[in-house]
Amino acid sequence: DRRQRQMCIETEYLRVVRMKKAAELFLTERNLTVAEVSYKVGINDPLYFSKCFKAQFGVSPSAYQRGERSKT
């Protein structure tokens, strides 16, 4: 149904915005842990956050924090 599709689109959009903010935090506040960044962007489950981050950027949050980036 249309309403359900719209909710999925909104949820995906929020997830993308949160992951972009997380990437920014990893670059600007290097002393934060993965869990701290997860909480700062509004995701209370660091494992779920890590899964979403890797899906978005192709590397784990900790690898991204160390300066590794996806080759794609």
Short mmCIF file of N, CA and C in Angstrom, two decimals:
data_model
loop_
_atom_site.label_atom_id
_atom_site.label_comp_id
_atom_site.label_asym_id
_atom_site.label_seq_id
_atom_site.Cartn_x
_atom_site.Cartn_y
_atom_site.Cartn_z
N ASP A 1 0.83 -1.18 0.00
CA ASP A 1 0.00 0.00 0.00
C ASP A 1 0.87 1.24 0.00
N ARG A 2 0.34 2.31 -0.50
CA ARG A 2 1.11 3.53 -0.71
C ARG A 2 1.69 4.11 0.57
N ARG A 3 0.91 4.12 1.62
CA ARG A 3 1.36 4.67 2.91
C ARG A 3 2.56 3.89 3.45
N GLN A 4 2.51 2.58 3.32
CA GLN A 4 3.60 1.74 3.81
C GLN A 4 4.88 1.99 3.00
N ARG A 5 4.73 2.13 1.68
CA ARG A 5 5.89 2.43 0.84
C ARG A 5 6.51 3.77 1.22
N GLN A 6 5.66 4.76 1.48
CA GLN A 6 6.15 6.08 1.88
C GLN A 6 6.92 6.00 3.20
N MET A 7 6.43 5.22 4.14
CA MET A 7 7.13 5.05 5.41
C MET A 7 8.49 4.40 5.21
N CYS A 8 8.59 3.43 4.31
CA CYS A 8 9.86 2.78 4.02
C CYS A 8 10.85 3.77 3.42
N ILE A 9 10.37 4.61 2.52
CA ILE A 9 11.22 5.62 1.90
C ILE A 9 11.73 6.59 2.97
N GLU A 10 10.86 7.03 3.86
CA GLU A 10 11.26 7.94 4.92
C GLU A 10 12.26 7.30 5.87
N THR A 11 12.05 6.04 6.21
CA THR A 11 12.95 5.32 7.10
C THR A 11 14.34 5.19 6.46
N GLU A 12 14.36 4.85 5.17
CA GLU A 12 15.64 4.72 4.46
C GLU A 12 16.35 6.07 4.40
N TYR A 13 15.62 7.13 4.13
CA TYR A 13 16.20 8.46 4.08
C TYR A 13 16.85 8.82 5.42
N LEU A 14 16.14 8.58 6.52
CA LEU A 14 16.69 8.86 7.84
C LEU A 14 17.96 8.05 8.11
N ARG A 15 17.95 6.79 7.70
CA ARG A 15 19.13 5.96 7.89
C ARG A 15 20.32 6.52 7.12
N VAL A 16 20.11 6.95 5.88
CA VAL A 16 21.20 7.52 5.08
C VAL A 16 21.73 8.80 5.73
N VAL A 17 20.83 9.66 6.19
CA VAL A 17 21.25 10.90 6.85
C VAL A 17 22.07 10.58 8.10
N ARG A 18 21.61 9.60 8.87
CA ARG A 18 22.33 9.23 10.10
C ARG A 18 23.72 8.66 9.77
N MET A 19 23.83 7.86 8.72
CA MET A 19 25.12 7.29 8.36
C MET A 19 26.08 8.36 7.87
N LYS A 20 25.57 9.33 7.12
CA LYS A 20 26.43 10.43 6.67
C LYS A 20 26.92 11.26 7.85
N LYS A 21 26.04 11.50 8.82
CA LYS A 21 26.45 12.23 10.02
C LYS A 21 27.49 11.42 10.80
N ALA A 22 27.29 10.12 10.88
CA ALA A 22 28.26 9.26 11.57
C ALA A 22 29.63 9.34 10.90
N ALA A 23 29.65 9.28 9.57
CA ALA A 23 30.92 9.37 8.85
C ALA A 23 31.61 10.70 9.15
N GLU A 24 30.83 11.76 9.20
CA GLU A 24 31.37 13.08 9.53
C GLU A 24 31.96 13.08 10.95
N LEU A 25 31.24 12.47 11.89
CA LEU A 25 31.74 12.40 13.27
C LEU A 25 33.04 11.61 13.36
N PHE A 26 33.14 10.51 12.61
CA PHE A 26 34.37 9.72 12.64
C PHE A 26 35.57 10.54 12.15
N LEU A 27 35.32 11.46 11.22
CA LEU A 27 36.41 12.27 10.68
C LEU A 27 36.75 13.46 11.57
N THR A 28 35.75 13.98 12.28
CA THR A 28 35.98 15.20 13.06
C THR A 28 36.22 14.96 14.54
N GLU A 29 35.69 13.87 15.07
CA GLU A 29 35.85 13.57 16.50
C GLU A 29 36.45 12.17 16.65
N ARG A 30 37.71 12.07 16.37
CA ARG A 30 38.40 10.77 16.29
C ARG A 30 38.47 10.03 17.62
N ASN A 31 38.21 10.70 18.71
CA ASN A 31 38.30 10.05 20.02
C ASN A 31 37.03 9.28 20.38
N LEU A 32 35.96 9.40 19.60
CA LEU A 32 34.71 8.71 19.90
C LEU A 32 34.78 7.23 19.53
N THR A 33 34.13 6.40 20.32
CA THR A 33 34.03 4.98 19.97
C THR A 33 32.89 4.79 18.98
N VAL A 34 32.83 3.62 18.38
CA VAL A 34 31.75 3.30 17.45
C VAL A 34 30.41 3.39 18.18
N ALA A 35 30.34 2.87 19.39
CA ALA A 35 29.09 2.93 20.16
C ALA A 35 28.69 4.37 20.43
N GLU A 36 29.64 5.23 20.77
CA GLU A 36 29.32 6.64 21.05
C GLU A 36 28.77 7.33 19.80
N VAL A 37 29.37 7.06 18.65
CA VAL A 37 28.88 7.65 17.40
C VAL A 37 27.47 7.12 17.11
N SER A 38 27.28 5.84 17.31
CA SER A 38 25.97 5.23 17.12
C SER A 38 24.91 5.97 17.93
N TYR A 39 25.18 6.18 19.20
CA TYR A 39 24.22 6.87 20.07
C TYR A 39 24.02 8.32 19.64
N LYS A 40 25.11 8.98 19.24
CA LYS A 40 25.01 10.38 18.83
C LYS A 40 24.12 10.58 17.60
N VAL A 41 24.08 9.59 16.71
CA VAL A 41 23.24 9.73 15.52
C VAL A 41 21.86 9.12 15.71
N GLY A 42 21.57 8.68 16.92
CA GLY A 42 20.22 8.23 17.24
C GLY A 42 19.94 6.76 17.04
N ILE A 43 20.99 5.95 16.98
CA ILE A 43 20.80 4.50 16.87
C ILE A 43 21.33 3.87 18.15
N ASN A 44 20.44 3.24 18.89
CA ASN A 44 20.79 2.73 20.22
C ASN A 44 21.36 1.33 20.22
N ASP A 45 21.50 0.73 19.07
CA ASP A 45 22.06 -0.62 18.95
C ASP A 45 23.32 -0.55 18.09
N PRO A 46 24.51 -0.55 18.72
CA PRO A 46 25.75 -0.43 17.96
C PRO A 46 25.95 -1.52 16.90
N LEU A 47 25.44 -2.73 17.16
CA LEU A 47 25.58 -3.79 16.15
C LEU A 47 24.75 -3.48 14.90
N TYR A 48 23.53 -3.01 15.11
CA TYR A 48 22.68 -2.60 13.99
C TYR A 48 23.31 -1.42 13.26
N PHE A 49 23.84 -0.47 14.03
CA PHE A 49 24.53 0.68 13.44
C PHE A 49 25.69 0.21 12.55
N SER A 50 26.49 -0.71 13.05
CA SER A 50 27.63 -1.21 12.27
C SER A 50 27.19 -1.86 10.97
N LYS A 51 26.12 -2.63 11.04
CA LYS A 51 25.58 -3.29 9.85
C LYS A 51 25.12 -2.25 8.82
N CYS A 52 24.39 -1.24 9.27
CA CYS A 52 23.92 -0.19 8.38
C CYS A 52 25.08 0.61 7.80
N PHE A 53 26.07 0.92 8.63
CA PHE A 53 27.22 1.70 8.19
C PHE A 53 27.98 0.95 7.10
N LYS A 54 28.22 -0.34 7.33
CA LYS A 54 28.95 -1.13 6.34
C LYS A 54 28.16 -1.24 5.03
N ALA A 55 26.86 -1.36 5.13
CA ALA A 55 26.02 -1.41 3.92
C ALA A 55 26.12 -0.10 3.14
N GLN A 56 26.20 1.01 3.86
CA GLN A 56 26.25 2.32 3.22
C GLN A 56 27.62 2.63 2.62
N PHE A 57 28.69 2.32 3.35
CA PHE A 57 30.03 2.76 2.95
C PHE A 57 30.97 1.65 2.51
N GLY A 58 30.57 0.40 2.68
CA GLY A 58 31.40 -0.71 2.21
C GLY A 58 32.53 -1.12 3.14
N VAL A 59 32.64 -0.46 4.27
CA VAL A 59 33.64 -0.82 5.29
C VAL A 59 32.99 -0.69 6.66
N SER A 60 33.56 -1.37 7.63
CA SER A 60 33.03 -1.28 9.00
C SER A 60 33.30 0.12 9.56
N PRO A 61 32.54 0.52 10.55
CA PRO A 61 32.80 1.83 11.17
C PRO A 61 34.22 1.97 11.71
N SER A 62 34.73 0.92 12.35
CA SER A 62 36.08 1.01 12.90
C SER A 62 37.13 1.13 11.80
N ALA A 63 36.93 0.44 10.68
CA ALA A 63 37.86 0.56 9.55
C ALA A 63 37.79 1.97 8.96
N TYR A 64 36.58 2.50 8.84
CA TYR A 64 36.39 3.86 8.33
C TYR A 64 37.10 4.85 9.25
N GLN A 65 36.98 4.64 10.54
CA GLN A 65 37.60 5.51 11.53
C GLN A 65 39.13 5.49 11.39
N ARG A 66 39.67 4.35 11.01
CA ARG A 66 41.13 4.22 10.82
C ARG A 66 41.58 4.79 9.47
N GLY A 67 40.65 5.24 8.66
CA GLY A 67 41.01 5.85 7.38
C GLY A 67 40.82 4.95 6.19
N GLU A 68 40.33 3.73 6.41
CA GLU A 68 40.09 2.83 5.28
C GLU A 68 38.78 3.23 4.61
N ARG A 69 38.75 3.20 3.30
CA ARG A 69 37.54 3.53 2.56
C ARG A 69 37.27 2.44 1.53
N SER A 70 36.03 2.30 1.16
CA SER A 70 35.64 1.31 0.16
C SER A 70 36.29 1.65 -1.17
N LYS A 71 36.65 0.64 -1.91
CA LYS A 71 37.29 0.84 -3.21
C LYS A 71 36.26 1.05 -4.32
N THR A 72 34.97 0.92 -3.98
CA THR A 72 33.94 1.06 -5.01
C THR A 72 33.46 2.47 -5.14
#
